[in-house]
PDB file of N, CA, C and O in Angstrom:
ATOM      1  N   MET U   1       0.837  -1.183   0.000  1.00 40.00           N
ATOM      2  CA  MET U   1       0.000   0.000   0.000  1.00 40.00           C
ATOM      3  C   MET U   1       0.882   1.246   0.000  1.00 40.00           C
ATOM      4  O   MET U   1       1.725   1.430   0.861  1.00 40.00           O
ATOM      5  N   ALA U   2       0.706   2.105  -0.950  1.00 46.00           N
ATOM      6  CA  ALA U   2       1.500   3.327  -1.059  1.00 46.00           C
ATOM      7  C   ALA U   2       0.935   4.390  -0.129  1.00 46.00           C
ATOM      8  O   ALA U   2      -0.266   4.565  -0.015  1.00 46.00           O
ATOM      9  N   SER U   3       1.845   5.095   0.536  1.00 46.00           N
ATOM     10  CA  SER U   3       1.373   6.168   1.407  1.00 46.00           C
ATOM     11  C   SER U   3       1.185   7.438   0.586  1.00 46.00           C
ATOM     12  O   SER U   3       1.965   7.747  -0.300  1.00 46.00           O
ATOM     13  N   GLU U   4       0.115   8.147   0.891  1.00 61.00           N
ATOM     14  CA  GLU U   4      -0.189   9.392   0.185  1.00 61.00           C
ATOM     15  C   GLU U   4       0.369  10.561   0.979  1.00 61.00           C
ATOM     16  O   GLU U   4       0.334  10.562   2.197  1.00 61.00           O
ATOM     17  N   GLU U   5       0.894  11.571   0.272  1.00 67.00           N
ATOM     18  CA  GLU U   5       1.362  12.768   0.933  1.00 67.00           C
ATOM     19  C   GLU U   5       0.170  13.634   1.311  1.00 67.00           C
ATOM     20  O   GLU U   5      -0.773  13.781   0.546  1.00 67.00           O
ATOM     21  N   VAL U   6       0.224  14.199   2.496  1.00 69.00           N
ATOM     22  CA  VAL U   6      -0.828  15.084   2.965  1.00 69.00           C
ATOM     23  C   VAL U   6      -0.496  16.492   2.497  1.00 69.00           C
ATOM     24  O   VAL U   6       0.649  16.932   2.564  1.00 69.00           O
ATOM     25  N   GLU U   7      -1.494  17.199   2.013  1.00 73.00           N
ATOM     26  CA  GLU U   7      -1.332  18.580   1.592  1.00 73.00           C
ATOM     27  C   GLU U   7      -2.219  19.460   2.458  1.00 73.00           C
ATOM     28  O   GLU U   7      -3.266  19.035   2.925  1.00 73.00           O
ATOM     29  N   TYR U   8      -1.801  20.700   2.651  1.00 87.00           N
ATOM     30  CA  TYR U   8      -2.532  21.631   3.492  1.00 87.00           C
ATOM     31  C   TYR U   8      -2.971  22.814   2.634  1.00 87.00           C
ATOM     32  O   TYR U   8      -2.188  23.700   2.339  1.00 87.00           O
ATOM     33  N   ARG U   9      -4.229  22.782   2.225  1.00 89.00           N
ATOM     34  CA  ARG U   9      -4.791  23.773   1.306  1.00 89.00           C
ATOM     35  C   ARG U   9      -5.597  24.806   2.081  1.00 89.00           C
ATOM     36  O   ARG U   9      -6.406  24.473   2.931  1.00 89.00           O
ATOM     37  N   CYS U  10      -5.370  26.088   1.736  1.00 88.00           N
ATOM     38  CA  CYS U  10      -6.079  27.191   2.368  1.00 88.00           C
ATOM     39  C   CYS U  10      -6.918  27.913   1.333  1.00 88.00           C
ATOM     40  O   CYS U  10      -6.440  28.207   0.235  1.00 88.00           O
ATOM     41  N   PHE U  11      -8.140  28.215   1.682  1.00 89.00           N
ATOM     42  CA  PHE U  11      -9.001  29.064   0.866  1.00 89.00           C
ATOM     43  C   PHE U  11      -8.581  30.506   1.096  1.00 89.00           C
ATOM     44  O   PHE U  11      -8.341  30.923   2.221  1.00 89.00           O
ATOM     45  N   VAL U  12      -8.489  31.277   0.015  1.00 91.00           N
ATOM     46  CA  VAL U  12      -8.133  32.692   0.104  1.00 91.00           C
ATOM     47  C   VAL U  12      -9.193  33.477  -0.655  1.00 91.00           C
ATOM     48  O   VAL U  12      -9.349  33.310  -1.862  1.00 91.00           O
ATOM     49  N   GLY U  13      -9.959  34.304   0.041  1.00 90.00           N
ATOM     50  CA  GLY U  13     -11.037  35.059  -0.588  1.00 90.00           C
ATOM     51  C   GLY U  13     -10.767  36.546  -0.587  1.00 90.00           C
ATOM     52  O   GLY U  13      -9.822  37.028   0.026  1.00 90.00           O
ATOM     53  N   GLY U  14     -11.617  37.275  -1.299  1.00 90.00           N
ATOM     54  CA  GLY U  14     -11.515  38.720  -1.344  1.00 90.00           C
ATOM     55  C   GLY U  14     -10.331  39.235  -2.129  1.00 90.00           C
ATOM     56  O   GLY U  14      -9.803  40.308  -1.846  1.00 90.00           O
ATOM     57  N   LEU U  15      -9.893  38.486  -3.112  1.00 92.00           N
ATOM     58  CA  LEU U  15      -8.717  38.871  -3.904  1.00 92.00           C
ATOM     59  C   LEU U  15      -9.055  39.936  -4.938  1.00 92.00           C
ATOM     60  O   LEU U  15     -10.159  39.963  -5.481  1.00 92.00           O
ATOM     61  N   ALA U  16      -8.076  40.776  -5.226  1.00 91.00           N
ATOM     62  CA  ALA U  16      -8.221  41.760  -6.291  1.00 91.00           C
ATOM     63  C   ALA U  16      -8.292  41.031  -7.628  1.00 91.00           C
ATOM     64  O   ALA U  16      -7.722  39.946  -7.791  1.00 91.00           O
ATOM     65  N   TRP U  17      -8.988  41.613  -8.590  1.00 89.00           N
ATOM     66  CA  TRP U  17      -9.139  40.973  -9.902  1.00 89.00           C
ATOM     67  C   TRP U  17      -7.794  40.746 -10.577  1.00 89.00           C
ATOM     68  O   TRP U  17      -7.635  39.813 -11.354  1.00 89.00           O
ATOM     69  N   ALA U  18      -6.814  41.596 -10.286  1.00 90.00           N
ATOM     70  CA  ALA U  18      -5.506  41.510 -10.935  1.00 90.00           C
ATOM     71  C   ALA U  18      -4.588  40.451 -10.328  1.00 90.00           C
ATOM     72  O   ALA U  18      -3.516  40.188 -10.857  1.00 90.00           O
ATOM     73  N   THR U  19      -5.001  39.826  -9.237  1.00 93.00           N
ATOM     74  CA  THR U  19      -4.173  38.814  -8.602  1.00 93.00           C
ATOM     75  C   THR U  19      -4.008  37.610  -9.521  1.00 93.00           C
ATOM     76  O   THR U  19      -4.969  37.130 -10.103  1.00 93.00           O
ATOM     77  N   THR U  20      -2.773  37.126  -9.639  1.00 94.00           N
ATOM     78  CA  THR U  20      -2.471  35.963 -10.484  1.00 94.00           C
ATOM     79  C   THR U  20      -2.056  34.786  -9.608  1.00 94.00           C
ATOM     80  O   THR U  20      -1.772  34.953  -8.417  1.00 94.00           O
ATOM     81  N   ASP U  21      -1.988  33.609 -10.213  1.00 96.00           N
ATOM     82  CA  ASP U  21      -1.492  32.438  -9.491  1.00 96.00           C
ATOM     83  C   ASP U  21      -0.118  32.736  -8.891  1.00 96.00           C
ATOM     84  O   ASP U  21       0.154  32.422  -7.734  1.00 96.00           O
ATOM     85  N   GLN U  22       0.738  33.360  -9.696  1.00 95.00           N
ATOM     86  CA  GLN U  22       2.104  33.662  -9.263  1.00 95.00           C
ATOM     87  C   GLN U  22       2.135  34.663  -8.114  1.00 95.00           C
ATOM     88  O   GLN U  22       2.821  34.447  -7.118  1.00 95.00           O
ATOM     89  N   SER U  23       1.378  35.758  -8.224  1.00 94.00           N
ATOM     90  CA  SER U  23       1.409  36.767  -7.157  1.00 94.00           C
ATOM     91  C   SER U  23       0.795  36.230  -5.864  1.00 94.00           C
ATOM     92  O   SER U  23       1.241  36.581  -4.763  1.00 94.00           O
ATOM     93  N   LEU U  24      -0.192  35.366  -5.971  1.00 94.00           N
ATOM     94  CA  LEU U  24      -0.775  34.735  -4.786  1.00 94.00           C
ATOM     95  C   LEU U  24       0.261  33.851  -4.105  1.00 94.00           C
ATOM     96  O   LEU U  24       0.461  33.922  -2.898  1.00 94.00           O
ATOM     97  N   GLY U  25       0.937  33.024  -4.884  1.00 94.00           N
ATOM     98  CA  GLY U  25       1.986  32.164  -4.332  1.00 94.00           C
ATOM     99  C   GLY U  25       3.124  32.966  -3.723  1.00 94.00           C
ATOM    100  O   GLY U  25       3.629  32.633  -2.642  1.00 94.00           O
ATOM    101  N   ASP U  26       3.518  34.050  -4.402  1.00 93.00           N
ATOM    102  CA  ASP U  26       4.586  34.899  -3.881  1.00 93.00           C
ATOM    103  C   ASP U  26       4.212  35.510  -2.540  1.00 93.00           C
ATOM    104  O   ASP U  26       5.034  35.589  -1.625  1.00 93.00           O
ATOM    105  N   ALA U  27       2.969  35.951  -2.400  1.00 90.00           N
ATOM    106  CA  ALA U  27       2.513  36.582  -1.165  1.00 90.00           C
ATOM    107  C   ALA U  27       2.545  35.608   0.008  1.00 90.00           C
ATOM    108  O   ALA U  27       2.862  35.984   1.139  1.00 90.00           O
ATOM    109  N   PHE U  28       2.230  34.347  -0.238  1.00 90.00           N
ATOM    110  CA  PHE U  28       2.165  33.360   0.837  1.00 90.00           C
ATOM    111  C   PHE U  28       3.460  32.584   1.034  1.00 90.00           C
ATOM    112  O   PHE U  28       3.609  31.870   2.023  1.00 90.00           O
ATOM    113  N   SER U  29       4.410  32.727   0.134  1.00 91.00           N
ATOM    114  CA  SER U  29       5.656  31.967   0.238  1.00 91.00           C
ATOM    115  C   SER U  29       6.460  32.349   1.476  1.00 91.00           C
ATOM    116  O   SER U  29       7.276  31.555   1.955  1.00 91.00           O
ATOM    117  N   GLN U  30       6.200  33.531   2.037  1.00 87.00           N
ATOM    118  CA  GLN U  30       6.899  33.924   3.260  1.00 87.00           C
ATOM    119  C   GLN U  30       6.512  33.045   4.449  1.00 87.00           C
ATOM    120  O   GLN U  30       7.201  33.023   5.463  1.00 87.00           O
ATOM    121  N   TYR U  31       5.420  32.311   4.339  1.00 86.00           N
ATOM    122  CA  TYR U  31       4.953  31.455   5.429  1.00 86.00           C
ATOM    123  C   TYR U  31       5.428  30.016   5.315  1.00 86.00           C
ATOM    124  O   TYR U  31       5.240  29.235   6.245  1.00 86.00           O
ATOM    125  N   GLY U  32       6.009  29.639   4.183  1.00 88.00           N
ATOM    126  CA  GLY U  32       6.501  28.279   4.021  1.00 88.00           C
ATOM    127  C   GLY U  32       6.493  27.854   2.571  1.00 88.00           C
ATOM    128  O   GLY U  32       6.124  28.621   1.681  1.00 88.00           O
ATOM    129  N   GLU U  33       6.900  26.623   2.354  1.00 91.00           N
ATOM    130  CA  GLU U  33       6.996  26.091   0.994  1.00 91.00           C
ATOM    131  C   GLU U  33       5.609  25.890   0.382  1.00 91.00           C
ATOM    132  O   GLU U  33       4.761  25.214   0.954  1.00 91.00           O
ATOM    133  N   ILE U  34       5.404  26.498  -0.768  1.00 93.00           N
ATOM    134  CA  ILE U  34       4.135  26.415  -1.492  1.00 93.00           C
ATOM    135  C   ILE U  34       4.222  25.296  -2.522  1.00 93.00           C
ATOM    136  O   ILE U  34       5.152  25.257  -3.330  1.00 93.00           O
ATOM    137  N   LEU U  35       3.255  24.401  -2.507  1.00 93.00           N
ATOM    138  CA  LEU U  35       3.175  23.371  -3.531  1.00 93.00           C
ATOM    139  C   LEU U  35       2.405  23.868  -4.750  1.00 93.00           C
ATOM    140  O   LEU U  35       2.731  23.521  -5.883  1.00 93.00           O
ATOM    141  N   GLU U  36       1.370  24.689  -4.494  1.00 95.00           N
ATOM    142  CA  GLU U  36       0.539  25.197  -5.582  1.00 95.00           C
ATOM    143  C   GLU U  36      -0.227  26.428  -5.107  1.00 95.00           C
ATOM    144  O   GLU U  36      -0.626  26.512  -3.954  1.00 95.00           O
ATOM    145  N   SER U  37      -0.411  27.368  -6.016  1.00 96.00           N
ATOM    146  CA  SER U  37      -1.316  28.496  -5.764  1.00 96.00           C
ATOM    147  C   SER U  37      -2.184  28.633  -7.005  1.00 96.00           C
ATOM    148  O   SER U  37      -1.687  28.576  -8.121  1.00 96.00           O
ATOM    149  N   LYS U  38      -3.484  28.762  -6.802  1.00 97.00           N
ATOM    150  CA  LYS U  38      -4.419  28.731  -7.926  1.00 97.00           C
ATOM    151  C   LYS U  38      -5.546  29.720  -7.719  1.00 97.00           C
ATOM    152  O   LYS U  38      -6.267  29.663  -6.726  1.00 97.00           O
ATOM    153  N   ILE U  39      -5.698  30.653  -8.662  1.00 97.00           N
ATOM    154  CA  ILE U  39      -6.832  31.566  -8.696  1.00 97.00           C
ATOM    155  C   ILE U  39      -7.949  30.866  -9.459  1.00 97.00           C
ATOM    156  O   ILE U  39      -7.719  30.260 -10.503  1.00 97.00           O
ATOM    157  N   ILE U  40      -9.165  30.943  -8.954  1.00 97.00           N
ATOM    158  CA  ILE U  40     -10.309  30.321  -9.626  1.00 97.00           C
ATOM    159  C   ILE U  40     -10.929  31.334 -10.584  1.00 97.00           C
ATOM    160  O   ILE U  40     -11.275  32.439 -10.176  1.00 97.00           O
ATOM    161  N   ASN U  41     -11.036  30.931 -11.839  1.00 96.00           N
ATOM    162  CA  ASN U  41     -11.583  31.799 -12.888  1.00 96.00           C
ATOM    163  C   ASN U  41     -12.967  31.331 -13.326  1.00 96.00           C
ATOM    164  O   ASN U  41     -13.273  30.136 -13.266  1.00 96.00           O
ATOM    165  N   ASP U  42     -13.771  32.289 -13.789  1.00 95.00           N
ATOM    166  CA  ASP U  42     -15.080  31.987 -14.350  1.00 95.00           C
ATOM    167  C   ASP U  42     -14.884  31.197 -15.645  1.00 95.00           C
ATOM    168  O   ASP U  42     -14.050  31.553 -16.475  1.00 95.00           O
ATOM    169  N   ARG U  43     -15.618  30.132 -15.818  1.00 96.00           N
ATOM    170  CA  ARG U  43     -15.477  29.276 -17.002  1.00 96.00           C
ATOM    171  C   ARG U  43     -15.820  29.977 -18.301  1.00 96.00           C
ATOM    172  O   ARG U  43     -15.217  29.727 -19.331  1.00 96.00           O
ATOM    173  N   GLU U  44     -16.807  30.851 -18.253  1.00 97.00           N
ATOM    174  CA  GLU U  44     -17.263  31.504 -19.484  1.00 97.00           C
ATOM    175  C   GLU U  44     -16.441  32.736 -19.842  1.00 97.00           C
ATOM    176  O   GLU U  44     -16.130  32.950 -21.009  1.00 97.00           O
ATOM    177  N   THR U  45     -16.108  33.560 -18.847  1.00 94.00           N
ATOM    178  CA  THR U  45     -15.413  34.813 -19.140  1.00 94.00           C
ATOM    179  C   THR U  45     -13.898  34.722 -18.974  1.00 94.00           C
ATOM    180  O   THR U  45     -13.170  35.540 -19.518  1.00 94.00           O
ATOM    181  N   GLY U  46     -13.434  33.752 -18.193  1.00 93.00           N
ATOM    182  CA  GLY U  46     -12.011  33.635 -17.911  1.00 93.00           C
ATOM    183  C   GLY U  46     -11.525  34.610 -16.856  1.00 93.00           C
ATOM    184  O   GLY U  46     -10.359  34.613 -16.481  1.00 93.00           O
ATOM    185  N   ARG U  47     -12.430  35.449 -16.359  1.00 94.00           N
ATOM    186  CA  ARG U  47     -12.094  36.449 -15.342  1.00 94.00           C
ATOM    187  C   ARG U  47     -12.033  35.799 -13.955  1.00 94.00           C
ATOM    188  O   ARG U  47     -12.782  34.878 -13.645  1.00 94.00           O
ATOM    189  N   SER U  48     -11.148  36.333 -13.124  1.00 94.00           N
ATOM    190  CA  SER U  48     -11.024  35.843 -11.759  1.00 94.00           C
ATOM    191  C   SER U  48     -12.360  35.945 -11.028  1.00 94.00           C
ATOM    192  O   SER U  48     -13.096  36.911 -11.196  1.00 94.00           O
ATOM    193  N   ARG U  49     -12.650  34.955 -10.195  1.00 96.00           N
ATOM    194  CA  ARG U  49     -13.854  34.995  -9.371  1.00 96.00           C
ATOM    195  C   ARG U  49     -13.569  35.618  -8.006  1.00 96.00           C
ATOM    196  O   ARG U  49     -14.445  35.687  -7.151  1.00 96.00           O
ATOM    197  N   GLY U  50     -12.333  36.078  -7.779  1.00 95.00           N
ATOM    198  CA  GLY U  50     -11.988  36.774  -6.547  1.00 95.00           C
ATOM    199  C   GLY U  50     -11.565  35.874  -5.398  1.00 95.00           C
ATOM    200  O   GLY U  50     -11.443  36.325  -4.271  1.00 95.00           O
ATOM    201  N   PHE U  51     -11.309  34.598  -5.697  1.00 96.00           N
ATOM    202  CA  PHE U  51     -10.815  33.701  -4.657  1.00 96.00           C
ATOM    203  C   PHE U  51      -9.887  32.663  -5.266  1.00 96.00           C
ATOM    204  O   PHE U  51      -9.813  32.509  -6.477  1.00 96.00           O
ATOM    205  N   GLY U  52      -9.170  31.985  -4.399  1.00 96.00           N
ATOM    206  CA  GLY U  52      -8.260  30.950  -4.859  1.00 96.00           C
ATOM    207  C   GLY U  52      -7.843  30.062  -3.702  1.00 96.00           C
ATOM    208  O   GLY U  52      -8.418  30.133  -2.608  1.00 96.00           O
ATOM    209  N   PHE U  53      -6.837  29.250  -3.959  1.00 95.00           N
ATOM    210  CA  PHE U  53      -6.341  28.299  -2.964  1.00 95.00           C
ATOM    211  C   PHE U  53      -4.817  28.314  -2.971  1.00 95.00           C
ATOM    212  O   PHE U  53      -4.203  28.442  -4.020  1.00 95.00           O
ATOM    213  N   VAL U  54      -4.245  28.160  -1.789  1.00 94.00           N
ATOM    214  CA  VAL U  54      -2.800  28.014  -1.645  1.00 94.00           C
ATOM    215  C   VAL U  54      -2.561  26.696  -0.928  1.00 94.00           C
ATOM    216  O   VAL U  54      -3.171  26.434   0.111  1.00 94.00           O
ATOM    217  N   THR U  55      -1.689  25.874  -1.471  1.00 93.00           N
ATOM    218  CA  THR U  55      -1.376  24.576  -0.875  1.00 93.00           C
ATOM    219  C   THR U  55       0.047  24.597  -0.353  1.00 93.00           C
ATOM    220  O   THR U  55       0.992  24.841  -1.099  1.00 93.00           O
ATOM    221  N   PHE U  56       0.180  24.349   0.954  1.00 90.00           N
ATOM    222  CA  PHE U  56       1.481  24.297   1.618  1.00 90.00           C
ATOM    223  C   PHE U  56       1.913  22.851   1.806  1.00 90.00           C
ATOM    224  O   PHE U  56       1.090  21.947   1.892  1.00 90.00           O
ATOM    225  N   ARG U  57       3.216  22.647   1.931  1.00 87.00           N
ATOM    226  CA  ARG U  57       3.746  21.314   2.196  1.00 87.00           C
ATOM    227  C   ARG U  57       3.511  20.904   3.660  1.00 87.00           C
ATOM    228  O   ARG U  57       3.226  19.751   3.949  1.00 87.00           O
ATOM    229  N   ASP U  58       3.649  21.860   4.604  1.00 84.00           N
ATOM    230  CA  ASP U  58       3.582  21.537   6.025  1.00 84.00           C
ATOM    231  C   ASP U  58       2.451  22.274   6.729  1.00 84.00           C
ATOM    232  O   ASP U  58       2.216  23.454   6.472  1.00 84.00           O
ATOM    233  N   GLU U  59       1.812  21.583   7.666  1.00 80.00           N
ATOM    234  CA  GLU U  59       0.685  22.145   8.414  1.00 80.00           C
ATOM    235  C   GLU U  59       1.080  23.342   9.265  1.00 80.00           C
ATOM    236  O   GLU U  59       0.329  24.307   9.375  1.00 80.00           O
ATOM    237  N   HIS U  60       2.271  23.308   9.859  1.00 75.00           N
ATOM    238  CA  HIS U  60       2.636  24.409  10.769  1.00 75.00           C
ATOM    239  C   HIS U  60       2.744  25.744  10.049  1.00 75.00           C
ATOM    240  O   HIS U  60       2.589  26.789  10.661  1.00 75.00           O
ATOM    241  N   HIS U  61       2.976  25.748   8.739  1.00 73.00           N
ATOM    242  CA  HIS U  61       3.014  27.002   7.991  1.00 73.00           C
ATOM    243  C   HIS U  61       1.622  27.627   7.918  1.00 73.00           C
ATOM    244  O   HIS U  61       1.478  28.843   7.996  1.00 73.00           O
ATOM    245  N   VAL U  62       0.621  26.805   7.790  1.00 73.00           N
ATOM    246  CA  VAL U  62      -0.760  27.290   7.718  1.00 73.00           C
ATOM    247  C   VAL U  62      -1.157  27.918   9.049  1.00 73.00           C
ATOM    248  O   VAL U  62      -1.792  28.970   9.087  1.00 73.00           O
ATOM    249  N   GLU U  63      -0.764  27.310  10.135  1.00 70.00           N
ATOM    250  CA  GLU U  63      -1.161  27.763  11.463  1.00 70.00           C
ATOM    251  C   GLU U  63      -0.550  29.109  11.845  1.00 70.00           C
ATOM    252  O   GLU U  63      -1.072  29.795  12.714  1.00 70.00           O
ATOM    253  N   HIS U  64       0.543  29.513  11.211  1.00 67.00           N
ATOM    254  CA  HIS U  64       1.228  30.742  11.602  1.00 67.00           C
ATOM    255  C   HIS U  64       0.968  31.928  10.671  1.00 67.00           C
ATOM    256  O   HIS U  64       1.582  32.969  10.810  1.00 67.00           O
ATOM    257  N   MET U  65       0.032  31.795   9.767  1.00 67.00           N
ATOM    258  CA  MET U  65      -0.272  32.899   8.867  1.00 67.00           C
ATOM    259  C   MET U  65      -1.003  34.020   9.605  1.00 67.00           C
ATOM    260  O   MET U  65      -1.747  33.784  10.539  1.00 67.00           O
ATOM    261  N   THR U  66      -0.787  35.230   9.134  1.00 55.00           N
ATOM    262  CA  THR U  66      -1.484  36.404   9.659  1.00 55.00           C
ATOM    263  C   THR U  66      -1.990  37.223   8.487  1.00 55.00           C
ATOM    264  O   THR U  66      -1.687  36.930   7.333  1.00 55.00           O
ATOM    265  N   TRP U  67      -2.744  38.284   8.765  1.00 53.00           N
ATOM    266  CA  TRP U  67      -3.269  39.144   7.698  1.00 53.00           C
ATOM    267  C   TRP U  67      -2.131  39.773   6.925  1.00 53.00           C
ATOM    268  O   TRP U  67      -1.116  40.125   7.474  1.00 53.00           O
ATOM    269  N   LEU U  68      -2.294  39.930   5.637  1.00 54.00           N
ATOM    270  CA  LEU U  68      -1.343  40.647   4.808  1.00 54.00           C
ATOM    271  C   LEU U  68      -2.073  41.310   3.664  1.00 54.00           C
ATOM    272  O   LEU U  68      -3.248  41.054   3.432  1.00 54.00           O
ATOM    273  N   GLU U  69      -1.385  42.187   2.963  1.00 53.00           N
ATOM    274  CA  GLU U  69      -1.994  42.917   1.854  1.00 53.00           C
ATOM    275  C   GLU U  69      -1.450  42.390   0.528  1.00 53.00           C
ATOM    276  O   GLU U  69      -0.268  42.158   0.388  1.00 53.00           O
ATOM    277  N   LEU U  70      -2.331  42.207  -0.429  1.00 54.00           N
ATOM    278  CA  LEU U  70      -1.953  41.758  -1.766  1.00 54.00           C
ATOM    279  C   LEU U  70      -2.768  42.560  -2.769  1.00 54.00           C
ATOM    280  O   LEU U  70      -3.982  42.433  -2.826  1.00 54.00           O
ATOM    281  N   THR U  71      -2.109  43.358  -3.555  1.00 51.00           N
ATOM    282  CA  THR U  71      -2.743  44.208  -4.557  1.00 51.00           C
ATOM    283  C   THR U  71      -4.027  44.863  -4.040  1.00 51.00           C
ATOM    284  O   THR U  71      -5.087  44.727  -4.624  1.00 51.00           O
ATOM    285  N   ASP U  72      -3.919  45.525  -2.917  1.00 53.00           N
ATOM    286  CA  ASP U  72      -5.006  46.315  -2.316  1.00 53.00           C
ATOM    287  C   ASP U  72      -6.175  45.491  -1.794  1.00 53.00           C
ATOM    288  O   ASP U  72      -7.242  46.025  -1.540  1.00 53.00           O
ATOM    289  N   ALA U  73      -6.019  44.199  -1.623  1.00 55.00           N
ATOM    290  CA  ALA U  73      -7.090  43.372  -1.051  1.00 55.00           C
ATOM    291  C   ALA U  73      -6.551  42.650   0.179  1.00 55.00           C
ATOM    292  O   ALA U  73      -5.471  42.088   0.149  1.00 55.00           O
ATOM    293  N   SER U  74      -7.295  42.677   1.269  1.00 56.00           N
ATOM    294  CA  SER U  74      -6.865  41.937   2.460  1.00 56.00           C
ATOM    295  C   SER U  74      -7.164  40.469   2.257  1.00 56.00           C
ATOM    296  O   SER U  74      -8.249  40.091   1.842  1.00 56.00           O
ATOM    297  N   ILE U  75      -6.160  39.662   2.549  1.00 52.00           N
ATOM    298  CA  ILE U  75      -6.347  38.219   2.435  1.00 52.00           C
ATOM    299  C   ILE U  75      -5.848  37.558   3.700  1.00 52.00           C
ATOM    300  O   ILE U  75      -5.024  38.102   4.411  1.00 52.00           O
ATOM    301  N   PHE U  76      -6.355  36.402   4.000  1.00 46.00           N
ATOM    302  CA  PHE U  76      -5.937  35.661   5.179  1.00 46.00           C
ATOM    303  C   PHE U  76      -5.597  34.262   4.781  1.00 46.00           C
ATOM    304  O   PHE U  76      -6.207  33.647   3.985  1.00 46.00           O
TER     305      PHE U  76
END
């Protein structure tokens, strides 16, 4: 039986429309190693829906996050 790696994914809401996968990952990289950062886009328009997800390698990085600013939008 193969062991699966555990990932720690955080929902991030209230993002500015200009936020990209890269800028989201860059903003959260100060808290630990990022496996993935993904902005969710509308299927029809391709425009950001204003939220996304950040996946960290370790749980303790998620627990130590605090408020920060990203392109004029508060995110947690």
